[in-house]
mmCIF file of C-alpha atoms in Angstrom:
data_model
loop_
_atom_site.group_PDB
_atom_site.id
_atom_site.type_symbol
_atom_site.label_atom_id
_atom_site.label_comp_id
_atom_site.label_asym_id
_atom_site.label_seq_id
_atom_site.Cartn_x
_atom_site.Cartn_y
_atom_site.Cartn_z
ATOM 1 C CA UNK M 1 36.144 3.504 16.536
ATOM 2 C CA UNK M 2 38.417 0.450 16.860
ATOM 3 C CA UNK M 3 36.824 -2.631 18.069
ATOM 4 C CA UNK M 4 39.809 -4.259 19.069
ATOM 5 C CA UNK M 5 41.139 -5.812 22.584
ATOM 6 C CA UNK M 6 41.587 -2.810 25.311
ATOM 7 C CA UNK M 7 45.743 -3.009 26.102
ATOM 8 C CA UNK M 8 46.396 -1.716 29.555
ATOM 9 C CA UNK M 9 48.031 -2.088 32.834
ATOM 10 C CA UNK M 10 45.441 -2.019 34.951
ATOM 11 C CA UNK M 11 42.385 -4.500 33.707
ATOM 12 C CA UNK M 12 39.896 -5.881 36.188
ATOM 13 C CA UNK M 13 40.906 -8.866 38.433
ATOM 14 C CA UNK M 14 39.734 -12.937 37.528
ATOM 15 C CA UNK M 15 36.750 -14.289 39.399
ATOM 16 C CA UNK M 16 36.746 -17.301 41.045
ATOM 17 C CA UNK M 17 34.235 -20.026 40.691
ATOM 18 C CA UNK M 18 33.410 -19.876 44.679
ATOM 19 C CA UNK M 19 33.434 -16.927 47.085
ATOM 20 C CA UNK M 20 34.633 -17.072 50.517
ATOM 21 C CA UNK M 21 33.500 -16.279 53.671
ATOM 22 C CA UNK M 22 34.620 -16.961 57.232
ATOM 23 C CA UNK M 23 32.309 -19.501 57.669
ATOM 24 C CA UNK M 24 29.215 -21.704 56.229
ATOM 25 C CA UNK M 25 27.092 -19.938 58.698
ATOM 26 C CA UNK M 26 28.425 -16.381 56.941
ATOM 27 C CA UNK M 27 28.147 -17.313 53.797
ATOM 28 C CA UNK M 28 24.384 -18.711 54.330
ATOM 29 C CA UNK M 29 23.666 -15.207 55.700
ATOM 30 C CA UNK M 30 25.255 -13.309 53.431
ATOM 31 C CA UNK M 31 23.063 -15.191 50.695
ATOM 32 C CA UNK M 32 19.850 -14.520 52.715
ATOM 33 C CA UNK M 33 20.311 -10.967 53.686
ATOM 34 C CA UNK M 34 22.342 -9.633 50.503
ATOM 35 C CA UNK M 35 20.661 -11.927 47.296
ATOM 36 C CA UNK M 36 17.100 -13.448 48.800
ATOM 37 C CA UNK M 37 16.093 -11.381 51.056
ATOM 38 C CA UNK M 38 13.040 -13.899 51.509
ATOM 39 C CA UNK M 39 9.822 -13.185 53.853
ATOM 40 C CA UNK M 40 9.989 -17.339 54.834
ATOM 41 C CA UNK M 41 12.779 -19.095 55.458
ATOM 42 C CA UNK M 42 12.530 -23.509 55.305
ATOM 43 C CA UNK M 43 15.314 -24.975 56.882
ATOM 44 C CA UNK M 44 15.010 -29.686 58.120
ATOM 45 C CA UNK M 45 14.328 -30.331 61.255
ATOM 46 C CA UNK M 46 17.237 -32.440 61.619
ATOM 47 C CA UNK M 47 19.953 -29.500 61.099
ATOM 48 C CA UNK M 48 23.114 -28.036 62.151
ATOM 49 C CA UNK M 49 22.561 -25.644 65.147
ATOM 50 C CA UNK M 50 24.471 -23.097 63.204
ATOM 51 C CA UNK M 51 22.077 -22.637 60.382
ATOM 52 C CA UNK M 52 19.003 -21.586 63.395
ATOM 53 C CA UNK M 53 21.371 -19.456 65.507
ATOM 54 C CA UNK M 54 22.323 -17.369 61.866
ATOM 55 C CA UNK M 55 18.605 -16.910 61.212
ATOM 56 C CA UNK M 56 17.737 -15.964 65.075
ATOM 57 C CA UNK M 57 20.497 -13.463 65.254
ATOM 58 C CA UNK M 58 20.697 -12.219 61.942
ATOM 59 C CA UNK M 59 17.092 -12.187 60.652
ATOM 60 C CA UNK M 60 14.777 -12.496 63.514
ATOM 61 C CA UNK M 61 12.027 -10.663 61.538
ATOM 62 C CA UNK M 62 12.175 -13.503 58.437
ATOM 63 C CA UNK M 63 9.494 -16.360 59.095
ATOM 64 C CA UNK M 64 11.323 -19.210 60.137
ATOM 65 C CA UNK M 65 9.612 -23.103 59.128
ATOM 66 C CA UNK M 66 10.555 -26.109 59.342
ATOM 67 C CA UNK M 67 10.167 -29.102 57.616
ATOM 68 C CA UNK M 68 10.542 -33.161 58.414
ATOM 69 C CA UNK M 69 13.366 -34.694 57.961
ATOM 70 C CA UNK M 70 13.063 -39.199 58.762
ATOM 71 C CA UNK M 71 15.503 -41.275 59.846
ATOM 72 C CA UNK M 72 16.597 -42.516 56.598
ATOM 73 C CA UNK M 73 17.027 -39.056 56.068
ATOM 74 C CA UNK M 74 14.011 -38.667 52.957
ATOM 75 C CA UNK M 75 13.084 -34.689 53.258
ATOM 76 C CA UNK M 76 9.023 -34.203 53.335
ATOM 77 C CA UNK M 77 9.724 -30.593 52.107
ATOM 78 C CA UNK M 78 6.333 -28.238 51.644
ATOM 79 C CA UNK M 79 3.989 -28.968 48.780
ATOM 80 C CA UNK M 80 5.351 -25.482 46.898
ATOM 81 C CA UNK M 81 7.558 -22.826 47.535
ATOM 82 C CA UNK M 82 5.831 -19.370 46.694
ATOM 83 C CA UNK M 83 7.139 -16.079 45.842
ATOM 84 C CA UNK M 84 9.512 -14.790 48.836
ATOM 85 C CA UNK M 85 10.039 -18.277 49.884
ATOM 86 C CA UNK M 86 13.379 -20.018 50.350
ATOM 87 C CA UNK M 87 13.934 -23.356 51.100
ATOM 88 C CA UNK M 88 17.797 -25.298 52.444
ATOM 89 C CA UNK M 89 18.142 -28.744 51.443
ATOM 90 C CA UNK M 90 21.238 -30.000 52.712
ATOM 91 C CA UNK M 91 23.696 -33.204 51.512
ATOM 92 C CA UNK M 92 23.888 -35.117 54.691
ATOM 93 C CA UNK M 93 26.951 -36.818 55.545
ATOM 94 C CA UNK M 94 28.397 -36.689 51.743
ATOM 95 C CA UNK M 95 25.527 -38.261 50.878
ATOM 96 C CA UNK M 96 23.471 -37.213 47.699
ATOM 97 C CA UNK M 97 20.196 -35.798 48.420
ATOM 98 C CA UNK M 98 17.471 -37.018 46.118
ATOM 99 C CA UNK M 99 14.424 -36.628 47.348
ATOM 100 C CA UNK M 100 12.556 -34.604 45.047
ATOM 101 C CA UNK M 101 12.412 -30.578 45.259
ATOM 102 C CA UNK M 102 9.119 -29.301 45.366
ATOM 103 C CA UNK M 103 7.890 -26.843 42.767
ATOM 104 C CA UNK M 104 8.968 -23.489 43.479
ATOM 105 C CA UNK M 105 8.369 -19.288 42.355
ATOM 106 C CA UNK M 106 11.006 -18.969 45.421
ATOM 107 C CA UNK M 107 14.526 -19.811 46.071
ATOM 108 C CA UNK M 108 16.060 -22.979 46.514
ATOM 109 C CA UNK M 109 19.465 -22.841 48.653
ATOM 110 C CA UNK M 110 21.357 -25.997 48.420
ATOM 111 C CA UNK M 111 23.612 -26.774 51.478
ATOM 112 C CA UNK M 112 27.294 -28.410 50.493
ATOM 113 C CA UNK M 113 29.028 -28.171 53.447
ATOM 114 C CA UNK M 114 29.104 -32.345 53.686
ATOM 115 C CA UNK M 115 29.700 -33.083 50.224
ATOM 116 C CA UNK M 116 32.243 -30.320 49.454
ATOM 117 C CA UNK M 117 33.885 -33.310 48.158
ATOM 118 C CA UNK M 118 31.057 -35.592 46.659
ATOM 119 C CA UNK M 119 30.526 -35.070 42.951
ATOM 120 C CA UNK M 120 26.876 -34.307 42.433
ATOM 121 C CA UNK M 121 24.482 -32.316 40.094
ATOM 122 C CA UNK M 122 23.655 -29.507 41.922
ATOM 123 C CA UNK M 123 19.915 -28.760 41.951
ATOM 124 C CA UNK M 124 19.563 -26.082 44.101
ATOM 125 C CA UNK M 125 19.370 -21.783 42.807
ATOM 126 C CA UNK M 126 22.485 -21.203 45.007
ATOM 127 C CA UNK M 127 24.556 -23.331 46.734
ATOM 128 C CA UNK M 128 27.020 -22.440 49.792
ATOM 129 C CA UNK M 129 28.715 -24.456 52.546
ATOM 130 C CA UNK M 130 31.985 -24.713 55.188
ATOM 131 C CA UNK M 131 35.118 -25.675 54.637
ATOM 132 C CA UNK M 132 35.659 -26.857 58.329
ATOM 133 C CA UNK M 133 33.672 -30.037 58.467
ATOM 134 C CA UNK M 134 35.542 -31.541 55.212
ATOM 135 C CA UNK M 135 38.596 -29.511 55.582
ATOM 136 C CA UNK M 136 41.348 -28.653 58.569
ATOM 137 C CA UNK M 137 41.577 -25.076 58.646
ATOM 138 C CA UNK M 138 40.722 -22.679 61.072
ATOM 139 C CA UNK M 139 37.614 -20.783 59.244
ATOM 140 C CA UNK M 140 36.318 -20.723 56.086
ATOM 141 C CA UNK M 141 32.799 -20.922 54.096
ATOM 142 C CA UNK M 142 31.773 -20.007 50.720
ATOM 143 C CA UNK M 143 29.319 -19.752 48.039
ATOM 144 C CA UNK M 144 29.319 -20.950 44.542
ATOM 145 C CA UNK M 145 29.191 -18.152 41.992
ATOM 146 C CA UNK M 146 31.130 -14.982 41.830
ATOM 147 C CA UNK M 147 29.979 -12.667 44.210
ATOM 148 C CA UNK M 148 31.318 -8.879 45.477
ATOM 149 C CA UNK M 149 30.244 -8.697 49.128
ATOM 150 C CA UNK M 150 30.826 -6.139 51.144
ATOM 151 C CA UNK M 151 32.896 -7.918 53.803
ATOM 152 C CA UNK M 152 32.549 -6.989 58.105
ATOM 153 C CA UNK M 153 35.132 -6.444 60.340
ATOM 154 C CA UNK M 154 36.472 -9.330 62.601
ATOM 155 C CA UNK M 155 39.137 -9.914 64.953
ATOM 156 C CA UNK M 156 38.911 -13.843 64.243
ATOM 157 C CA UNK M 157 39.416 -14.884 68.116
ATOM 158 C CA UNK M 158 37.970 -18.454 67.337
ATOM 159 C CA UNK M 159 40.296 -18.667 64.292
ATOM 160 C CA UNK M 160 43.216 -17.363 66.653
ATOM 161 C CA UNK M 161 42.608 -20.096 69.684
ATOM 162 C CA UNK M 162 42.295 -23.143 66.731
ATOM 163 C CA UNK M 163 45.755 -22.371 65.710
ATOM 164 C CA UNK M 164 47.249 -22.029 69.330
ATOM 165 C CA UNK M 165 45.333 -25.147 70.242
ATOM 166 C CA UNK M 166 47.323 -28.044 71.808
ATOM 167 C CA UNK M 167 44.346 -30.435 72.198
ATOM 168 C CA UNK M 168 40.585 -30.868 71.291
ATOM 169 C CA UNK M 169 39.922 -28.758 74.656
ATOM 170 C CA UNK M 170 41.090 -25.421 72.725
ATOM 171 C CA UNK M 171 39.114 -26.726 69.519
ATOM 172 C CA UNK M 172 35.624 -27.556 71.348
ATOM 173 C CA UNK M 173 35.906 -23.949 73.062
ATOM 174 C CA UNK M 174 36.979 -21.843 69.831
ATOM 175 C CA UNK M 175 33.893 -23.814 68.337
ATOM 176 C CA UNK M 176 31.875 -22.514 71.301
ATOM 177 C CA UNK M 177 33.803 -18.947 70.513
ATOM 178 C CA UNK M 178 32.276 -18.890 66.882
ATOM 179 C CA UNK M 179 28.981 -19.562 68.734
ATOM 180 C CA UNK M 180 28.633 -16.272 70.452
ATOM 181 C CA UNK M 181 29.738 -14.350 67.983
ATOM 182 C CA UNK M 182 30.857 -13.671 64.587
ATOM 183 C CA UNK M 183 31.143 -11.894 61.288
ATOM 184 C CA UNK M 184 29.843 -11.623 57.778
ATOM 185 C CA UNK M 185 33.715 -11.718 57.244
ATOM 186 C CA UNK M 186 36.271 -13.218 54.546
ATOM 187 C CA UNK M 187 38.592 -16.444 54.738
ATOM 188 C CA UNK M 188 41.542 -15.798 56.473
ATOM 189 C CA UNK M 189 45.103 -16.186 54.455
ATOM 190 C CA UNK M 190 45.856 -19.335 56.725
ATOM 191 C CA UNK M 191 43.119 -21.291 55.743
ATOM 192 C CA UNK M 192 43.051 -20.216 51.801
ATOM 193 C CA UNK M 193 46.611 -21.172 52.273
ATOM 194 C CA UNK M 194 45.744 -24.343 53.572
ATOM 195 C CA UNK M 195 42.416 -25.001 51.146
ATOM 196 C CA UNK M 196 44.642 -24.230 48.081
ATOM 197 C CA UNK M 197 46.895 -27.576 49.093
ATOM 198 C CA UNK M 198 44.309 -29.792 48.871
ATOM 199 C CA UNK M 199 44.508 -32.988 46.912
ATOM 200 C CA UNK M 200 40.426 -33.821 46.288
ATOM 201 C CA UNK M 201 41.304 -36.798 45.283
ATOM 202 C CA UNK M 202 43.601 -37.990 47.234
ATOM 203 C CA UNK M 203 41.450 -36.704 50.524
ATOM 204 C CA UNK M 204 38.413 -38.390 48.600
ATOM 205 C CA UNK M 205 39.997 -42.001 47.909
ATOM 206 C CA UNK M 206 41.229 -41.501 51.994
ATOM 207 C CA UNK M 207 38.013 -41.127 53.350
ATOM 208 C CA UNK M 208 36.312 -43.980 51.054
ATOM 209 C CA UNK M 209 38.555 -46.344 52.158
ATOM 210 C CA UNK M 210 37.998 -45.242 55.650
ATOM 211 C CA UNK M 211 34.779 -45.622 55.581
ATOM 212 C CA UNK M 212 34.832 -49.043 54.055
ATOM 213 C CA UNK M 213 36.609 -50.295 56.890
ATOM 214 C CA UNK M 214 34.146 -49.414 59.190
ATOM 215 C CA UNK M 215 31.032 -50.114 57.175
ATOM 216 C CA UNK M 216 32.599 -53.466 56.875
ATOM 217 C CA UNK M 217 33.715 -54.603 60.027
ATOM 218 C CA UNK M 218 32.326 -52.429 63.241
ATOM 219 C CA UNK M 219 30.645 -54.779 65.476
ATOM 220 C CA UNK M 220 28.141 -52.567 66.764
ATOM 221 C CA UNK M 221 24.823 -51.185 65.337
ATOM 222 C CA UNK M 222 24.469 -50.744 61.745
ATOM 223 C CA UNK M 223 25.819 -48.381 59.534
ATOM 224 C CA UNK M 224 23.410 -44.951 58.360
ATOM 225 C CA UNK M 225 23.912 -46.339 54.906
ATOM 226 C CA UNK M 226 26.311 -47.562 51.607
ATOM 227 C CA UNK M 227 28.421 -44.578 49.643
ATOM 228 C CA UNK M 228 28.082 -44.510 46.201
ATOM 229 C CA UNK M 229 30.868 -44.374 44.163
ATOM 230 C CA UNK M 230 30.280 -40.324 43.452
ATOM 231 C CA UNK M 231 30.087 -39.606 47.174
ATOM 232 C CA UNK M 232 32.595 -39.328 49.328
ATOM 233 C CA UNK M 233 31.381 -39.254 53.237
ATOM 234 C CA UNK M 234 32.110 -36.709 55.456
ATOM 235 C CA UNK M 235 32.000 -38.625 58.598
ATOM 236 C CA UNK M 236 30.822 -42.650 59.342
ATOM 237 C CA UNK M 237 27.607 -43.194 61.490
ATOM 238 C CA UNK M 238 26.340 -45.940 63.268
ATOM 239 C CA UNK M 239 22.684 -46.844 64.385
ATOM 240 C CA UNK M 240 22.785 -47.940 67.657
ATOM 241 C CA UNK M 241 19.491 -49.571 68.728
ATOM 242 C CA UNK M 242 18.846 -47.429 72.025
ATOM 243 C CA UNK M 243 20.396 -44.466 73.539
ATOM 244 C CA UNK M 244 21.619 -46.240 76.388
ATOM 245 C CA UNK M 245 24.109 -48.430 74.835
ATOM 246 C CA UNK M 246 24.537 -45.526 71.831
ATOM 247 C CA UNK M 247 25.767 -43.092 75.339
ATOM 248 C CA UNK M 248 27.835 -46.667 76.908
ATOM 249 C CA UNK M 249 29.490 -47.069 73.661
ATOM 250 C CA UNK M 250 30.892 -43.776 73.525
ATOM 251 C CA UNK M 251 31.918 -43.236 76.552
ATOM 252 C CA UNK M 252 34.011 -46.533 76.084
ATOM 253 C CA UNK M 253 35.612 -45.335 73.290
ATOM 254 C CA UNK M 254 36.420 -41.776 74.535
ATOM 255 C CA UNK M 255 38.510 -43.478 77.136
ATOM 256 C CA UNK M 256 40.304 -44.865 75.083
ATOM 257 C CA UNK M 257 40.849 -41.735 72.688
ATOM 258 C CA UNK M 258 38.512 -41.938 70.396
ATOM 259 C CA UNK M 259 36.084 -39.599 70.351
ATOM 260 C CA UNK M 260 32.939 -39.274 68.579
ATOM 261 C CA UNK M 261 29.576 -36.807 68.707
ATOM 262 C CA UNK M 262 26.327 -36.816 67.610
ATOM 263 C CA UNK M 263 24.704 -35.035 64.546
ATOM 264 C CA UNK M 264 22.744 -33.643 66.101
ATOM 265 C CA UNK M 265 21.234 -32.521 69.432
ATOM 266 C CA UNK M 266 17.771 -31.431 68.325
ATOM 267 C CA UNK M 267 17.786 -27.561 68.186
ATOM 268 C CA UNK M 268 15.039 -25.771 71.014
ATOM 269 C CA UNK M 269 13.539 -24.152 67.880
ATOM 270 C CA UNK M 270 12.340 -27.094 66.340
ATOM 271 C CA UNK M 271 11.223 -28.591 69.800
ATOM 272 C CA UNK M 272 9.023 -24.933 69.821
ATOM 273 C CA UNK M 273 7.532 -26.242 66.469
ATOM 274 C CA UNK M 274 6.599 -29.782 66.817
ATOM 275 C CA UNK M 275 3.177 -28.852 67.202
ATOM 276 C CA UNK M 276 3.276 -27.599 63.509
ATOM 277 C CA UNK M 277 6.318 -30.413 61.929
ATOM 278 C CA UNK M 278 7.041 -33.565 62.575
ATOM 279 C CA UNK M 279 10.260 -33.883 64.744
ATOM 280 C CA UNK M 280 9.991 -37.511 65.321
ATOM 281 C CA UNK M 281 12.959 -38.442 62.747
ATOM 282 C CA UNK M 282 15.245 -35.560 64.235
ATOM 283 C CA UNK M 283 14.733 -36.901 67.828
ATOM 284 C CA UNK M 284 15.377 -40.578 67.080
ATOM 285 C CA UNK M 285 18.654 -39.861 65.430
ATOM 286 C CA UNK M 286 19.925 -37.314 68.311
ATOM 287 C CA UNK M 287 18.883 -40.450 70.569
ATOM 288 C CA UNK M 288 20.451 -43.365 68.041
ATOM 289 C CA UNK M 289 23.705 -41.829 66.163
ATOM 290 C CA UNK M 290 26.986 -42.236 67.089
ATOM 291 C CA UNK M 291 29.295 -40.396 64.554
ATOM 292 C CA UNK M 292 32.875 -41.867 64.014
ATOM 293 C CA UNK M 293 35.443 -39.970 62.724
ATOM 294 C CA UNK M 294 37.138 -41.177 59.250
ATOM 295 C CA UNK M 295 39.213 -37.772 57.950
ATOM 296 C CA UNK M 296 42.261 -38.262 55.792
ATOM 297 C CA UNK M 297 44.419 -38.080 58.980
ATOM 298 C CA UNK M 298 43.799 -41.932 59.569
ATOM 299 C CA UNK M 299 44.362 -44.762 57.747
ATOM 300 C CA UNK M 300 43.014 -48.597 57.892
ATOM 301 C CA UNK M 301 45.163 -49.085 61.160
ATOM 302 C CA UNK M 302 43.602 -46.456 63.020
ATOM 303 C CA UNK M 303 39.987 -47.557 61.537
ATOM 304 C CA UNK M 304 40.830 -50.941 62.733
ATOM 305 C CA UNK M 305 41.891 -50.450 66.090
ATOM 306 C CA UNK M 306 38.408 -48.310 66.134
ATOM 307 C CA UNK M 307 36.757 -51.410 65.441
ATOM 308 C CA UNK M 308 38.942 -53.501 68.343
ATOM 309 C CA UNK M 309 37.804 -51.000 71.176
ATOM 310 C CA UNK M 310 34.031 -51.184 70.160
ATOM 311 C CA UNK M 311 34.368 -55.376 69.860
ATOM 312 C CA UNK M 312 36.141 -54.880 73.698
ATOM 313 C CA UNK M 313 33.288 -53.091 74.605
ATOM 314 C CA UNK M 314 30.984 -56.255 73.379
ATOM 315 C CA UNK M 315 33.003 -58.408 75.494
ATOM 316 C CA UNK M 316 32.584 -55.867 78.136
ATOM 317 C CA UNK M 317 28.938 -56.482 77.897
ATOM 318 C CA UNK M 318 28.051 -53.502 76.111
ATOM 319 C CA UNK M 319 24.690 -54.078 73.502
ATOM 320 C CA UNK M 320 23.773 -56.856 75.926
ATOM 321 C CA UNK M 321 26.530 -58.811 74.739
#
């Protein structure tokens, strides 16, 4: 029997290094229902909404804990992680996480969806994340590894509003579309299309700079902390030293077209389970961030006239000023 090379027309396709899903919240569930299958799920208390909705809709019979999360965003993870356990830890921000994983016999999911960009040693058994917050397309999500799922059926109406969207109006409510509902699906064509195109480093050495700017010169609070040279941030965030002016400030700026939001609103889920978790780092940075947008679309201009509405603001008497 010859050894040799099969010759033929039809061979098996190439695997990628990633597989892709309509969105981070997909391919989380997709990685929890089709490879884990745990009895406990861990996910921080200060968390992406999107994460708790996939694990209320999609596995409301799995254990769900959480654990503390502080404001300099140091993870107090559980002591072990025991058979049937899985725990997220996520890269906040672009930001490398290094707080120390506890010892595990479970499954340790590591969340990328900030720091698609970042170059870090991952840590985690799997990793997975979304394209959207680091990337403009319409959907898109994936998990590292080469994986066959078994794909559901979706009409894509959130994807379908994003790219008939004329302003931020049409975005906010396809976001809110993706809320109600949707599908352990693939990546559409339009945004593999897109992702494809994407200069890393290009987008990476944008957003640095970016971010310099502000870390450098906005007048008001202080900023979350300093990138490393390996990270490359997903958004910038400011400290602002009470909710009050945090709220004033961007209100200011919004009227003057420049918006920014808040990561993030603590979800009702972890309010339910403060009794068993400190929250207390989740609620002070709902009540302190303010989260300024520094994509690849802008440049030092738009950074500094960012900087010139928040110092009008000062003069306007905002922060007591």
């Amino acid at each position: 029997m010859t050894t040799d090379t099969i010759i033929g027309s039809k061979l098996p396709p190439h695997r990628g290094p990633e597989t892709y899903f309509g969105s981070g919240r997909a391919a989380f569930s997709y990685l929890i229902g089709e490879r884990i299958r745990p009895r406990r799920v861990w996910l921080p208390t200060f968390v992406c909404w999107s994460l708790v909705s996939a694990m209320e809709r999609r596995f409301p019979e799995i254990d769900l804990r959480f654990y503390s999360v502080a404001p300099d965003l140091t993870c107090h993870y559980p002591d072990s992680l025991d058979t049937g356990e899985a725990l997220v830890f996520v890269h906040y921000f672009g930001y490398e996480n290094t707080t120390p994983l506890p010892p595990s016999r479970g499954t340790i999911l590591e969340d990328l969806s900030h720091a698609w960009l970042s170059r870090l040693q991952l840590r985690g058994d799997v990793a997975f994340g979304s394209y959207r917050k680091l990337v403009k397309v319409v959907d898109g999500g994936f998990v590292r590894g080469a994986h066959n799922p078994v794909y559901e059926a979706s009409r894509k109406l959130d994807s379908w509003l994003r790219l008939e969207a004329t302003d931020w109006r049409d975005v906010r409510e396809a976001e809110n579309m993706m809320d109600r509902d949707w599908a352990l699906c693939d990546i559409s064509g339009q945004s593999l299309a897109v992702l494809l195109t994407v200069d890393r480093a290009v987008v990476s050495a944008r957003r640095q700079a970016n971010e310099r700017v502000l870390a450098d010169t906005f007048p008001a609070g202080t900023a979350m902390g300093t990138f490393a040279g390996h990270e490359v941030p997903m958004i910038h965030n400011r400290l602002l030293p009470s909710t009050e002016e945090r709220d004033s400030l961007r209100s200011f700026l919004a009227e003057r077209s420049i918006y920014t939001s808040i990561h993030w609103p603590t979800h009702p889920r972890v309010l339910a389970a403060q009794d068993r978790v400190d929250i207390t780092g989740a609620r002070w940075l709902e009540d302190h961030i303010l989260s300024v947008p520094i994509a690849e679309d802008y440049d030092a201009s738009d950074m500094h006239r960012v900087v010139r509405a928040a110092e009008a603001w000062q003069r306007a008497g905002g922060g007591g000023s």
